[in-house]
Amino acid sequence: MMEITAGGSTFDGVADLLILPVLGDLTWGPGAEEAADRLGPWLAEYLEKRDFTGAAGQIVSVPGGGLSYGTVAFVGLGDEADAESLRRAAGVAGRFAKTYSSAATTLHLISVDGAVEAVTLGYLLGAYQFDEYKSEPKPNLNERLELLDADTDVAERIDRAAAVARGVMLARDLVNQPAVDKSPVVLAERARTLSDRISVEIVDEVEAAERGYGGLLAVGSGATNPPRMVILRYEPKDAKSFLALVGKGIVFDSGGLSLKPAKGMEDMKTDMAGAASVYGAMQAIAELGLPIRVLGVTPLSENMTGGLAQRPGDIYTSYTGKTIEVLNTDAEGRLVLGDGLGIAAEADPDLIVDIATLTGAAKVALGPTVGAIFGNDDEAISMVESAARFTGEPMWPMPLERSYRSLLESSVADMKNVAADRWGGAITAALFLSEFVGERPWVHLDVAGPARSDRVAHYIGVGATGFPVRTLVEIAEQMAKKG
Ligand code: BES
Ligand code: MN
Ligand code: ZN
C-alpha cells in the first residue's frame, strides 16, 4: 500500500517524480513558477510546443534538470481549483505516475479547503490498476506519495481520503473480476474478509427457501452456481442513526431465457456493481468508524439459462409475500432486489438506499456517466443528491411517476416484472422496487451507466469505476452527523 505524507513546501525532497499544478492560461500554481524558473527559460517554449495551457486533463513532463527529481511534470487544473478539478488533476497525475517507472512521487497541492482529501483521493484512484490477469503485471513501484504545501496537521484527513479510496478500489476490483471467478459463493465468502467490525451472515439456497427468498431463488434457478443472500452488519455502540444499503449482485447477467444479444452481454460481469459498492462503502464506513448503524443486504445470483431456469409466464412469491409474474427473465435485478429490500425494510432503518445496474433505460436517459436517483421521500432524495454533488459522482433525480404503476398490473399475479413496452423503463423498474419498501424512506440509485467506463477520464479508467461508493460513504457521514 502506498505511503502518503504531507508537509514542507520546497523542492528539497527526493523523489523520482515531482508534479506541479498549473491553472488555465498557464497560471502557475504553488511551486510551479519556482520550478519553471529553476528549470530554465527553454521550458516556456517547450510547454507551448506541446500545447500545454494548464487546461484540465493535460500533463507534460520534462527531465528534472537542476532539481532533485528525475522528472518534473506539470498538470493542468483548468480554470478553477475546486474539489473536483483537484481530484481530476490528481487523477491525471496518478495515472501518469503509474506509467512512469517511479518509486516515489511528490505532488504539490493547491492550497484550498479540502485539497488534501481531493488530491489524495484523485491520485489513488487515478493510479489504480487491475492487472491480476495479466501474465506480466506492471510492477506497482509507486510506494510513496508526498503532498507538499499542505497544512501541517492533515494526517487524519489523508487517512480518511485513503480509506474512502480503498473502498472505491475494493468495489472496482470486485466488478473487474471475471464472472468465472466470482460465483455467488465466492463473492459471499469475500465478504468475510472485510473489516472485522462488520459481521457477515451468508444465507445459502436451502435456508433461502426456508425464509422465502423467492425472487433470489427464481433468478438463481437457471444457474449451476447456487445463489446467496449476504447480510452485512456494522453496529457501532455510538450509532446515532440507521442506514440500510441494498445492492444488486448479479455476478453475470445473460438475460436468462429472455437471452441478451452477444453485444449486450459483454459487460454483464458488471451487474454486481451495486453489491460491490455496498461492500466498498461498508468497508470504508467501518474503517472510518462512523457512528452510524449500517445494514448491508446483497442478493447474489447468476442469471443463466439452465434447464431449471425461470420461464416467461412463471409466477413466484417474493419474500414480502407479493406474487410476481415473470414475463422477461432479463428483468432479474428487480426480482432479487425485491427480497433484499424486504429484508432491509423489516429491520426498520431510518433510510434504505438501493444501488443497482438496473436498466439500460437509465443509461439511455442520462448517458454513460450519470446515475439516476429515484425515491419516495423528497428530503432523502435531496440529501442523496447533495451527497453525490459533493463527492463528484454525477447523479440526477428522476420521477417516480405513480400513474405508470398500472403498466405493471398482471391478470394472474400481484404484479408483472416488466411493462408491455420499454418506454420509461427506468421508472417502471423503480416503481416495481417501491412495492417492497412500504412507507419507509427509500432512495433507489440506477447506476447502469456510471458503474463502468469505456474510456479513460481523469481518475476513472476503463472498466469498473467504483461508483457510487463515495456518495454512499458521504450519505453515512451526513446521517451520522445529523443523528
Ligand atoms: N443488467 C441489466 C441492465 C443493464 C443494461 C446494465 C446495460 C448495464 C448496462 C438488467 O438486468 C436488464 O437486463 N434490464 C433490462 C430490463 C428490461 C428487460 C425491462 C433492460 O434494461 O433492457
Ligand atoms: Mn437483465
Ligand atoms: Zn441485470
Coordinates of C-alpha atoms in Angstrom, one line a residue, residues 83-260:
A83 CA -12.5 20.0 -5.2
E84 CA -13.5 18.1 -8.4
S85 CA -10.8 19.7 -10.6
L86 CA -8.3 18.9 -7.9
R87 CA -9.4 15.3 -7.8
R88 CA -9.3 15.1 -11.6
A89 CA -5.8 16.7 -11.9
A90 CA -4.5 14.4 -9.2
G91 CA -6.1 11.5 -11.0
V92 CA -4.2 12.5 -14.2
A93 CA -1.1 12.7 -12.0
G94 CA -1.7 9.3 -10.5
R95 CA -2.3 7.9 -14.0
F96 CA 0.9 9.4 -15.2
A97 CA 2.9 8.2 -12.2
K98 CA 1.8 4.6 -12.8
T99 CA 3.1 4.7 -16.4
Y100 CA 6.3 6.3 -15.2
S101 CA 8.5 3.8 -13.5
S102 CA 8.7 5.6 -10.3
A103 CA 9.3 4.7 -6.7
A104 CA 8.1 7.9 -5.2
T105 CA 6.1 10.9 -6.2
T106 CA 5.9 14.4 -4.8
L107 CA 2.8 16.3 -5.5
H108 CA 2.3 20.0 -5.0
L109 CA -1.1 21.0 -3.7
I110 CA -3.2 23.9 -4.5
S111 CA -3.9 25.2 -1.0
V112 CA -7.6 25.4 -0.9
D113 CA -10.0 23.9 1.6
G114 CA -10.3 20.2 1.2
A115 CA -7.4 20.0 -1.2
V116 CA -5.6 17.3 0.8
E117 CA -8.6 15.0 0.6
A118 CA -9.3 15.7 -3.0
V119 CA -5.7 15.2 -4.1
T120 CA -5.2 12.0 -2.1
L121 CA -8.4 10.5 -3.4
G122 CA -7.9 11.6 -7.0
Y123 CA -4.3 10.4 -7.0
L124 CA -5.0 6.9 -5.6
L125 CA -8.0 6.4 -7.9
G126 CA -6.0 7.6 -10.9
A127 CA -3.1 5.3 -10.0
Y128 CA -5.5 2.3 -9.7
Q129 CA -4.8 -0.6 -12.0
F130 CA -6.3 -4.0 -12.4
D131 CA -3.8 -6.4 -13.8
E132 CA -4.4 -9.5 -11.8
Y133 CA -5.0 -11.4 -15.0
K134 CA -2.0 -10.1 -17.0
S135 CA 0.8 -12.6 -17.3
E136 CA 3.2 -9.8 -16.8
P137 CA 1.6 -7.4 -14.4
K138 CA 3.1 -3.9 -14.2
P139 CA 5.2 -3.5 -11.1
N140 CA 3.5 -1.2 -8.7
L141 CA 6.5 0.9 -7.9
N142 CA 4.7 3.9 -6.7
E143 CA 5.3 3.4 -3.0
R144 CA 5.4 6.9 -1.6
L145 CA 3.4 10.0 -2.2
E146 CA 4.4 13.2 -0.6
L147 CA 2.0 16.1 -0.6
L148 CA 3.6 19.5 -0.4
D149 CA 2.2 22.8 0.6
A150 CA -0.3 21.1 2.7
D151 CA -1.4 22.4 6.1
T152 CA 0.7 20.6 8.7
D153 CA -1.9 18.8 10.6
V154 CA -3.5 16.8 7.9
A155 CA -2.6 13.1 8.6
E156 CA -6.2 12.4 9.7
R157 CA -7.7 13.9 6.5
I158 CA -5.3 11.9 4.4
D159 CA -6.2 8.7 6.2
R160 CA -9.8 9.5 5.7
A161 CA -9.5 10.0 2.0
A162 CA -7.3 6.9 1.6
A163 CA -9.9 4.8 3.4
V164 CA -12.6 6.1 1.0
A165 CA -10.3 5.4 -1.9
R166 CA -9.7 1.9 -0.7
G167 CA -13.4 1.3 -0.5
V168 CA -13.8 2.5 -4.1
M169 CA -10.9 0.3 -5.3
L170 CA -12.3 -2.7 -3.5
A171 CA -15.6 -2.2 -5.4
R172 CA -13.6 -1.8 -8.7
D173 CA -11.6 -5.0 -8.0
L174 CA -14.7 -7.0 -7.4
V175 CA -16.5 -5.6 -10.5
N176 CA -13.4 -6.1 -12.7
Q177 CA -13.1 -9.7 -11.7
P178 CA -14.4 -12.0 -14.4
A179 CA -17.7 -13.8 -13.6
V180 CA -16.0 -17.2 -13.7
D181 CA -14.0 -16.2 -10.6
K182 CA -16.8 -14.6 -8.6
S183 CA -19.6 -17.1 -8.3
P184 CA -22.2 -16.1 -5.6
V185 CA -20.5 -18.5 -3.2
V186 CA -17.0 -16.9 -3.8
L187 CA -18.3 -13.4 -3.6
A188 CA -20.2 -14.2 -0.4
E189 CA -17.1 -15.6 1.2
R190 CA -15.2 -12.5 0.1
A191 CA -17.5 -10.5 2.5
R192 CA -15.9 -12.3 5.4
T193 CA -12.6 -10.7 4.6
L194 CA -14.0 -7.2 5.1
S195 CA -13.3 -5.2 8.3
D196 CA -13.8 -7.3 11.5
R197 CA -16.1 -4.6 12.6
I198 CA -18.6 -5.9 10.1
S199 CA -20.4 -9.1 10.9
V200 CA -21.4 -11.3 7.9
E201 CA -24.4 -13.6 7.6
I202 CA -24.4 -15.8 4.5
V203 CA -27.7 -17.4 3.6
D204 CA -27.4 -20.5 1.3
E205 CA -30.1 -21.7 -1.1
V206 CA -31.6 -24.2 1.4
E207 CA -32.0 -21.6 4.1
A208 CA -33.2 -19.0 1.4
A209 CA -36.0 -21.4 0.5
E210 CA -37.0 -21.7 4.2
R211 CA -37.0 -18.0 4.6
G212 CA -38.9 -17.4 1.4
Y213 CA -36.4 -15.5 -0.7
G214 CA -38.5 -16.4 -3.7
G215 CA -37.1 -13.7 -6.0
L216 CA -33.5 -14.7 -5.4
L217 CA -34.3 -18.4 -5.9
A218 CA -36.2 -17.7 -9.1
V219 CA -33.3 -15.9 -10.7
G220 CA -30.8 -18.4 -9.3
S221 CA -32.7 -21.4 -10.6
G222 CA -31.2 -21.2 -14.1
A223 CA -27.6 -21.3 -12.9
T224 CA -25.5 -24.3 -11.7
N225 CA -23.7 -22.0 -9.2
P226 CA -26.2 -21.5 -6.4
P227 CA -27.3 -18.1 -5.2
R228 CA -26.5 -16.5 -1.9
M229 CA -28.0 -13.7 0.2
V230 CA -25.4 -11.9 2.1
I231 CA -26.3 -9.7 5.1
L232 CA -23.7 -7.4 6.5
R233 CA -24.0 -5.6 9.8
Y234 CA -21.9 -2.7 11.1
E235 CA -23.3 -1.8 14.5
P236 CA -21.0 0.5 16.5
K237 CA -22.0 1.3 20.1
D238 CA -22.2 5.0 19.4
A239 CA -24.6 4.7 16.4
K240 CA -26.9 7.7 16.1
S241 CA -28.9 6.6 13.1
F242 CA -29.5 3.5 11.0
L243 CA -28.9 3.2 7.2
A244 CA -29.7 0.1 5.1
L245 CA -27.8 -0.4 1.8
V246 CA -29.2 -3.0 -0.7
G247 CA -27.0 -3.8 -3.7
K248 CA -27.9 -5.8 -6.8
G249 CA -25.4 -8.7 -7.1
I250 CA -26.0 -10.4 -10.4
V251 CA -22.5 -11.8 -11.0
F252 CA -23.3 -12.4 -14.6
D253 CA -26.5 -11.4 -16.5
S254 CA -27.0 -13.5 -19.6
G255 CA -30.6 -12.3 -19.6
G256 CA -31.8 -15.9 -18.8
L257 CA -34.2 -17.4 -21.3
S258 CA -35.0 -13.9 -22.5
L259 CA -31.4 -14.0 -23.7
K260 CA -29.4 -10.9 -24.3

